[in-house]
mmCIF file of C-alpha atoms in Angstrom:
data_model
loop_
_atom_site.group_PDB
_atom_site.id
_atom_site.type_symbol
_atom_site.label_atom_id
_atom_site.label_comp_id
_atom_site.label_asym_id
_atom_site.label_seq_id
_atom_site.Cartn_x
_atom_site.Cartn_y
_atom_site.Cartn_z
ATOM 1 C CA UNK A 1 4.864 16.152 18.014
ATOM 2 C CA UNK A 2 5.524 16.446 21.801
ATOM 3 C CA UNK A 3 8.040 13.823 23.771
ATOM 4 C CA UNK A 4 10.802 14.055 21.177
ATOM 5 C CA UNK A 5 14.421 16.022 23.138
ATOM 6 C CA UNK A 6 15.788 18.230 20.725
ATOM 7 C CA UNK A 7 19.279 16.764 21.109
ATOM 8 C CA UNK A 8 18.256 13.667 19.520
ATOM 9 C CA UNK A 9 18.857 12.943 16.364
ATOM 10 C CA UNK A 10 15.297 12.821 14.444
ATOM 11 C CA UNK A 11 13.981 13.513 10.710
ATOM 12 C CA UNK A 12 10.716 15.198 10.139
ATOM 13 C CA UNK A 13 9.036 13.024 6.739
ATOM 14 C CA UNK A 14 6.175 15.604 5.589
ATOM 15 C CA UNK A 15 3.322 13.762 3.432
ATOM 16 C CA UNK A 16 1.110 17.176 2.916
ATOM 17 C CA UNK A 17 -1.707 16.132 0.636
ATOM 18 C CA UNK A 18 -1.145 12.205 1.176
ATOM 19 C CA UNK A 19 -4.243 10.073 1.167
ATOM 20 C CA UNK A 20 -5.875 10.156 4.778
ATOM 21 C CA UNK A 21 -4.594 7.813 7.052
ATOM 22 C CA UNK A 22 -1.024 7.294 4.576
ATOM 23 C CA UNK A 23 1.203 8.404 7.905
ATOM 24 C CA UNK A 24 -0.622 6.317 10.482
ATOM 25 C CA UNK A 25 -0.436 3.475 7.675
ATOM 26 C CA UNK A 26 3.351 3.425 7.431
ATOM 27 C CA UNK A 27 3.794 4.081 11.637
ATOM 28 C CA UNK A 28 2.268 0.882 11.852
ATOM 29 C CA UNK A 29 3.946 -0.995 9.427
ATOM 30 C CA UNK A 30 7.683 0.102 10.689
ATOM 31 C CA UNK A 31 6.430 -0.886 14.002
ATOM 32 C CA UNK A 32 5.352 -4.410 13.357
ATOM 33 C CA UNK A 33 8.312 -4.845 11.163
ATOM 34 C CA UNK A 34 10.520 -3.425 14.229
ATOM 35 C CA UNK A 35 9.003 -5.617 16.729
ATOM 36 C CA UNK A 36 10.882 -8.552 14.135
ATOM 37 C CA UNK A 37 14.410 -6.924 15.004
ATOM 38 C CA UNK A 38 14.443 -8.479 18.567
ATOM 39 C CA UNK A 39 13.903 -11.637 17.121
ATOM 40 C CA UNK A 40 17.071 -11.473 14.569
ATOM 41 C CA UNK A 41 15.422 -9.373 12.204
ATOM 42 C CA UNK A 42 15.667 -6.360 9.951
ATOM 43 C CA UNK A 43 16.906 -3.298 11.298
ATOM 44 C CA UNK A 44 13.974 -0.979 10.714
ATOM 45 C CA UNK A 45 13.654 3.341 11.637
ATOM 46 C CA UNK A 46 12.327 4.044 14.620
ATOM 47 C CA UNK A 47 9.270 5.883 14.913
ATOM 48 C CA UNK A 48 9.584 8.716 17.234
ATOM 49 C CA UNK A 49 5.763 9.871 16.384
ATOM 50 C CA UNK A 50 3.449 10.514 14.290
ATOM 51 C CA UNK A 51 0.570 13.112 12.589
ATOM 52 C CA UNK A 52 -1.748 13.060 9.716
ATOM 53 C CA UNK A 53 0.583 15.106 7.463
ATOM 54 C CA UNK A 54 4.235 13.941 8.417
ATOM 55 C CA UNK A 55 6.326 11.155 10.730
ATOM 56 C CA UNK A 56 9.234 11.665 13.182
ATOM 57 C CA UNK A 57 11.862 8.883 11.985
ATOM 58 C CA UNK A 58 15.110 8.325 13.849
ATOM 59 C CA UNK A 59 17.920 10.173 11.510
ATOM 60 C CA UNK A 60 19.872 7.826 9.348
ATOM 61 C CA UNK A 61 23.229 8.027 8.809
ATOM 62 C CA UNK A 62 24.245 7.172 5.404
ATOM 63 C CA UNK A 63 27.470 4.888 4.662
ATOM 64 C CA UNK A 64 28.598 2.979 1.877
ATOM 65 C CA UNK A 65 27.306 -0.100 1.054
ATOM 66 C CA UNK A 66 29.485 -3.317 2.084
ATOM 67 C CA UNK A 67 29.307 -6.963 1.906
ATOM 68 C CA UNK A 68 29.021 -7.866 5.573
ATOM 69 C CA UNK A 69 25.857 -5.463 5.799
ATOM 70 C CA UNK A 70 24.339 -7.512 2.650
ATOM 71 C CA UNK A 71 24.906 -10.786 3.995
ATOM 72 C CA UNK A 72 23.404 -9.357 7.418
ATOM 73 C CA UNK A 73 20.398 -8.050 5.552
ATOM 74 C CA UNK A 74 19.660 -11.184 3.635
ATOM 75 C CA UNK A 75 20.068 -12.835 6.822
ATOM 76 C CA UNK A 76 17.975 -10.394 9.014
ATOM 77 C CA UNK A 77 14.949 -10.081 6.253
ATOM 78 C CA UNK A 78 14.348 -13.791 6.198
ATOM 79 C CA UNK A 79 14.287 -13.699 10.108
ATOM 80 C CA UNK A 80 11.791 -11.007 9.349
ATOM 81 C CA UNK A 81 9.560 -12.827 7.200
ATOM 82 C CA UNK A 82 9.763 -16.160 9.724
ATOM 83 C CA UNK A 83 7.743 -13.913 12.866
ATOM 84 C CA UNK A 84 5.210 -14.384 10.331
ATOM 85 C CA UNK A 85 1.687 -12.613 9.760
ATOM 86 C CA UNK A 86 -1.912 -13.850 10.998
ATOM 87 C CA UNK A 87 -3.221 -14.310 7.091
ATOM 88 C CA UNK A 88 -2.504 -13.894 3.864
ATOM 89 C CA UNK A 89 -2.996 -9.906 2.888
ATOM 90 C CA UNK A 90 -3.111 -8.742 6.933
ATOM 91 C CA UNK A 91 -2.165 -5.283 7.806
ATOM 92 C CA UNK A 92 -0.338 -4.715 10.708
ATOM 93 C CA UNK A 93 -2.188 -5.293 14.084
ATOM 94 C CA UNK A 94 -4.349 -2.292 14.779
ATOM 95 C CA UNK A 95 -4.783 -1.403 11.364
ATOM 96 C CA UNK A 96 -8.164 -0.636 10.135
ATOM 97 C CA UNK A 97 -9.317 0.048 6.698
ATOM 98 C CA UNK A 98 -7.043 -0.282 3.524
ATOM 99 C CA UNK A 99 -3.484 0.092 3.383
ATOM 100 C CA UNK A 100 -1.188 1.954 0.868
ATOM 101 C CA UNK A 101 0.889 1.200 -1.751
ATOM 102 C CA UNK A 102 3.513 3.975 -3.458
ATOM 103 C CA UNK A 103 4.918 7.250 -3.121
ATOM 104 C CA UNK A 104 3.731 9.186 -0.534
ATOM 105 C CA UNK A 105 2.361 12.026 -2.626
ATOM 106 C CA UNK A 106 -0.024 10.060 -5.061
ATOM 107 C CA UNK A 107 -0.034 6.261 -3.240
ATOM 108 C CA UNK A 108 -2.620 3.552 -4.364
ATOM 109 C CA UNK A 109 -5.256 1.763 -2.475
ATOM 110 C CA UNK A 110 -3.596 -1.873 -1.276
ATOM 111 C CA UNK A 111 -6.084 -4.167 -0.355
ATOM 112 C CA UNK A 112 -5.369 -5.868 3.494
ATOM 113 C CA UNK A 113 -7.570 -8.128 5.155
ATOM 114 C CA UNK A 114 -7.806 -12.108 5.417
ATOM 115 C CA UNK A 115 -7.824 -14.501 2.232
ATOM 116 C CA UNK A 116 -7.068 -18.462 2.683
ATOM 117 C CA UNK A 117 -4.391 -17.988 0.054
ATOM 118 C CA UNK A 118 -1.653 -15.969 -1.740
ATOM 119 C CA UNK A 119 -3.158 -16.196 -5.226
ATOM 120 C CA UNK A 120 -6.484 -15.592 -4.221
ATOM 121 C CA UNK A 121 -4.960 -12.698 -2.680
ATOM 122 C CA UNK A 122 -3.167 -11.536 -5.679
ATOM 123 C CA UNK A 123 -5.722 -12.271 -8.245
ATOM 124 C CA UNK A 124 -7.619 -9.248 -6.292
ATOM 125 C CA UNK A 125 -4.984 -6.813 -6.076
ATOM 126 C CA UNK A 126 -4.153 -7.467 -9.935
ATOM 127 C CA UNK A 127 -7.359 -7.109 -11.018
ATOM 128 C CA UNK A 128 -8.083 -3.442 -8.842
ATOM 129 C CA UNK A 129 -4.790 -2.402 -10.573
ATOM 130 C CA UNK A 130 -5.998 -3.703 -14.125
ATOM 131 C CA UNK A 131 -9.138 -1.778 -13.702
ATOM 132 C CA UNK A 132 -6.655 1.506 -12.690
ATOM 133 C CA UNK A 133 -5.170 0.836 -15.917
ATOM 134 C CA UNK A 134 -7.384 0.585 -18.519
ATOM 135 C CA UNK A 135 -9.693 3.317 -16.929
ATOM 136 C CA UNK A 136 -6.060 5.315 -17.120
ATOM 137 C CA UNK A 137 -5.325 4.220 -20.901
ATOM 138 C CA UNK A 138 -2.435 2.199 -20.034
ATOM 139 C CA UNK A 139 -3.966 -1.151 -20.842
ATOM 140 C CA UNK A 140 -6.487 -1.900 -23.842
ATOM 141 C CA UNK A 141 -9.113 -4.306 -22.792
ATOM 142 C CA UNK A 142 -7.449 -6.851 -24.628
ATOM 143 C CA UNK A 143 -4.403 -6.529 -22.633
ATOM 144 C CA UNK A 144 -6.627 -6.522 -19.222
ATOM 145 C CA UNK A 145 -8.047 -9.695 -20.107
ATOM 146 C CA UNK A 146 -4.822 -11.635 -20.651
ATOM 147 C CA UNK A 147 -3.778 -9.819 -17.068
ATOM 148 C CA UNK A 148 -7.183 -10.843 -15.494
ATOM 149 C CA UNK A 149 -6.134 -14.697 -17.085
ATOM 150 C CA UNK A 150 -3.275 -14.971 -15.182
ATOM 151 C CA UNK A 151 -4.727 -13.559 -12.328
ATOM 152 C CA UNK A 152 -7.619 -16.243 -12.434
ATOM 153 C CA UNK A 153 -4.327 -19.005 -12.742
ATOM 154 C CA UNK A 154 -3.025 -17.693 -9.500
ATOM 155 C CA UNK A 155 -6.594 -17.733 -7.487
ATOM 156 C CA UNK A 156 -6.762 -21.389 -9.031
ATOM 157 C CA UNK A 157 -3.509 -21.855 -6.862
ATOM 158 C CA UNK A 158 -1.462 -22.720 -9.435
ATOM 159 C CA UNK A 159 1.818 -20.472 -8.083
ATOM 160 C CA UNK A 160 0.815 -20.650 -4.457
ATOM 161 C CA UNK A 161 3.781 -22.864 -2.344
ATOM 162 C CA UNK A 162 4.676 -24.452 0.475
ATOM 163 C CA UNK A 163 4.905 -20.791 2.383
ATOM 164 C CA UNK A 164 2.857 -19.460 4.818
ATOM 165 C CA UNK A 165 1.751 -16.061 5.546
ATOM 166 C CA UNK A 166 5.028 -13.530 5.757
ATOM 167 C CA UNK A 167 5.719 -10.635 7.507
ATOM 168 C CA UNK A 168 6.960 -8.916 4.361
ATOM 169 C CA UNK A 169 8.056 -4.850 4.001
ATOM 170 C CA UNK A 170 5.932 -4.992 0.948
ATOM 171 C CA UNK A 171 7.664 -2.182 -1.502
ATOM 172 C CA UNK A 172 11.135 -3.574 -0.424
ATOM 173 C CA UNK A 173 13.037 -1.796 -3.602
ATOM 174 C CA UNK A 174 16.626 -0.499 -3.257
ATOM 175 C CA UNK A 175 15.415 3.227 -2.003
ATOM 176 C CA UNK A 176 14.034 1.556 0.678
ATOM 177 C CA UNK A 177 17.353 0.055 1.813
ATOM 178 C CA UNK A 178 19.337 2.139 3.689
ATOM 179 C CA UNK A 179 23.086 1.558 4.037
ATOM 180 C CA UNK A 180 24.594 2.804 7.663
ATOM 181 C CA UNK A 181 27.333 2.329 9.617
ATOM 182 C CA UNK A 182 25.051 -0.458 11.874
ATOM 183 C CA UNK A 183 24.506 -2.135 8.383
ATOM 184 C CA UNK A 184 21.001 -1.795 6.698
ATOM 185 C CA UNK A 185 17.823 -0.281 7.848
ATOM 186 C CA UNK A 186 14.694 -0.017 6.197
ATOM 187 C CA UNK A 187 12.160 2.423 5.808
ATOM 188 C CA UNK A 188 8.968 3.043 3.743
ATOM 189 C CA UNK A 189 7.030 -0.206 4.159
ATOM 190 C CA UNK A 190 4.176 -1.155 2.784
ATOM 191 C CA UNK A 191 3.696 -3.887 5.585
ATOM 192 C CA UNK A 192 1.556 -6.366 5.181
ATOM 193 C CA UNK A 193 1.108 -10.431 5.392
ATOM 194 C CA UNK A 194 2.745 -11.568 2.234
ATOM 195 C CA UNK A 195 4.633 -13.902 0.533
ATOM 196 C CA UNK A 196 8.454 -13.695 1.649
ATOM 197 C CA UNK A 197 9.275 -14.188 -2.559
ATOM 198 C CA UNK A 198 7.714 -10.469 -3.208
ATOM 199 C CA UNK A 199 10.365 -8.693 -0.917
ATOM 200 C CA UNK A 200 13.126 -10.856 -2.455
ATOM 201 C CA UNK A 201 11.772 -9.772 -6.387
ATOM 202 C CA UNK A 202 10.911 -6.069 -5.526
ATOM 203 C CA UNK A 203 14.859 -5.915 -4.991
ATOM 204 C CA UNK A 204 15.450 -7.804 -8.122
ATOM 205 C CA UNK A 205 13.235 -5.220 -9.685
ATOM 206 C CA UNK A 206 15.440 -1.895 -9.332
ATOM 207 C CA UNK A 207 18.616 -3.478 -8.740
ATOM 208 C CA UNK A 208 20.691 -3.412 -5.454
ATOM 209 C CA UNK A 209 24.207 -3.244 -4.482
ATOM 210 C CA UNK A 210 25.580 -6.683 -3.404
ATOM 211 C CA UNK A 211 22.158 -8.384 -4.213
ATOM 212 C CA UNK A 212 23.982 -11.896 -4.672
ATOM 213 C CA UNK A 213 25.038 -11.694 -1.446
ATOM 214 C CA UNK A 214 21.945 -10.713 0.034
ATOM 215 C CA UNK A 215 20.117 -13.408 -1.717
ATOM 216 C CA UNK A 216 22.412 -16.212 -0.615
ATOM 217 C CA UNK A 217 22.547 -14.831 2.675
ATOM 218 C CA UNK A 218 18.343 -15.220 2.437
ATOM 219 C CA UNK A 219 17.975 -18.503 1.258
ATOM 220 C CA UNK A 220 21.314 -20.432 3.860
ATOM 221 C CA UNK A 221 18.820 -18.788 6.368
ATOM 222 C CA UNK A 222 15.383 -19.400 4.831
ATOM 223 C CA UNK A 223 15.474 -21.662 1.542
ATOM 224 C CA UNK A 224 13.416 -20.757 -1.025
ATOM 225 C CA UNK A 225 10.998 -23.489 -2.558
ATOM 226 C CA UNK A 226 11.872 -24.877 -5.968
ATOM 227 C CA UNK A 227 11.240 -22.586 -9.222
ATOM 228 C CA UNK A 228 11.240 -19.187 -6.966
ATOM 229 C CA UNK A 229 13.437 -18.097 -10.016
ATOM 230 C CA UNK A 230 10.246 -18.763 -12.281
ATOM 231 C CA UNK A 231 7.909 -16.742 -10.078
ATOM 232 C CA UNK A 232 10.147 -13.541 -9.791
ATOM 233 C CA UNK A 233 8.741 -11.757 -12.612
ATOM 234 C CA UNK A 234 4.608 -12.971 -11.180
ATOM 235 C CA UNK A 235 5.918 -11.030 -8.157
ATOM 236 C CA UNK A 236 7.329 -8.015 -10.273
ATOM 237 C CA UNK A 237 3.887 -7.909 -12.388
ATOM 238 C CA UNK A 238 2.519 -6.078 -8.997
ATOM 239 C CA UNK A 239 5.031 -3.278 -8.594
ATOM 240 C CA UNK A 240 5.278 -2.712 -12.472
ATOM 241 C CA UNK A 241 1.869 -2.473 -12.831
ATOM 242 C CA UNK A 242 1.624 0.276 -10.241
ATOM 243 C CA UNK A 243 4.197 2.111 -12.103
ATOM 244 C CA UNK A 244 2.124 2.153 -15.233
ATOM 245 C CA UNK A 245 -0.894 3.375 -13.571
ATOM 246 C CA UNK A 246 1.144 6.294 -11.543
ATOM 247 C CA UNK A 247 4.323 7.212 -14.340
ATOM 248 C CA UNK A 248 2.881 5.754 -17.991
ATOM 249 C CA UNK A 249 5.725 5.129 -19.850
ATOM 250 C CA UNK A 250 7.255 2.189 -21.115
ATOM 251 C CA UNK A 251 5.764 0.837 -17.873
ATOM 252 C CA UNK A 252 2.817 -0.916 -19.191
ATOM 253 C CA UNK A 253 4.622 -2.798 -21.824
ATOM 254 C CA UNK A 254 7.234 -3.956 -19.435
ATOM 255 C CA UNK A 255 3.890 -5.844 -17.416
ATOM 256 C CA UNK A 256 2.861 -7.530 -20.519
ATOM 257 C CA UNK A 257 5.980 -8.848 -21.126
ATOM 258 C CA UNK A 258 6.265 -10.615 -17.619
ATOM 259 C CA UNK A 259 2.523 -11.603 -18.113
ATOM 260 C CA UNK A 260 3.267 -13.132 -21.464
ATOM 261 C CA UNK A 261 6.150 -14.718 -20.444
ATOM 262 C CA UNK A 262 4.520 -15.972 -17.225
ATOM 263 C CA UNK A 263 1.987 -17.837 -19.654
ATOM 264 C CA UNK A 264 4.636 -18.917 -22.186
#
């Protein structure tokens, strides 16, 4: 990693063993996200350089977290989202081949490319993680099939809105936030054209200091259309369901909840 003065402040993120192509993958989402910032968007880490097996991030200086900085942050991500992406599911420009989704040590397969719509979209990527599942023993078939109903509901376009494709961070959950004395940058995307209400849920998800103010901040820049508050836990069934595959756990009966209670 050649180009980089050793008096600058810069932090060496080592992915030994991550799927081929995981580095390049996140380089390229933190750049298209950064190339929003000029345009009243999300801070995001620079990228001093990259290898197959590790990045070179600008050093972050942690500070607490503050109210100003959340209603910044709302403000920034929805400026973020409005640069917009060229389809539903695209990876950043450049990108070839499928994205990532996860921790950098065991991440899973995100489908990119070009569909006419979110749900068609997400019908795909919740039925690749429903097969994951039940070939993992998280799901019974039973269970896949009521997934693999909704999923059908959402290619039939019966959540799809009013929005267009996003520019979305794509696994925006509070460890992805980080809190300096600028305000908040964030790292770790999985970047990808999305819909702007997945960002806004994946927070929801984990938790995050000052969310209400973030989320007002969002929608006086960028209102949401009506019932986003219904689809918050369709947008969680993504993440959760990724959890189950990688961690187990209580995981897979926390999906089937939002799954039942998105058919309810």
């Amino acid at each position: 990693m050649a180009g980089v003065s050793a008096s600058e402040p810069t932090y060496a993120k080592s992915v030994p063993g991550a799927s081929q192509g995981y580095a390049e993958w996140e380089a390229a989402g933190l750049r298209w996200l950064g190339e929003a910032t000029a345009q009243g968007g999300a801070r995001v880490v620079g990228v001093r350089d990259v290898a197959p097996d590790r990045l070179l991030l600008d050093r972050l200086t942690p500070a607490p977290p503050s109210v100003a900085a959340a209603e910044e942050f709302g403000a920034g991500l929805a400026a973020t989202h409005l640069t917009g992406a060229p389809a539903w599911g695209a990876a950043p420009p450049g990108w070839e081949g499928e994205g990532w989704f996860g921790p950098a040590s065991d991440p899973l397969p995100l489908e990119v490319g070009e569909w006419s719509t979110w749900g068609e979209l997400y019908a795909v990527r919740l039925a690749s993680l429903t097969r994951l599942a039940v070939d993992g023993g998280e799901l019974t078939t039973a269970e896949a099939a009521e997934v693999d109903a909704l999923g059908e509901h959402c290619a039939a376009g019966d959540f799809d809105t009013s929005d267009t494709p996003a520019r979305i961070h794509g696994d925006l959950w509070s460890g992805n936030v980080m809190w300096t004395p600028d305000g908040v940058v964030l790292i770790d995307p999985a970047a990808h054209g999305g819909h702007r209400e997945a960002d806004l849920a994946m927070l929801d998800l984990f938790g995050a200091p000052h969310l209400d103010r973030v989320h007002a901040a969002y929608r006086d820049a960028a209102p949401l259309d009506d019932g986003w508050e219904e689809r918050v836990g369709l947008h969680q069934l993504y993440p959760v369901l990724v959890h189950a595959v990688l961690f187990g756990g209580g995981y897979a009966g926390q999906a089937m909840r939002l799954v039942r209670a998105l058919g309810s």
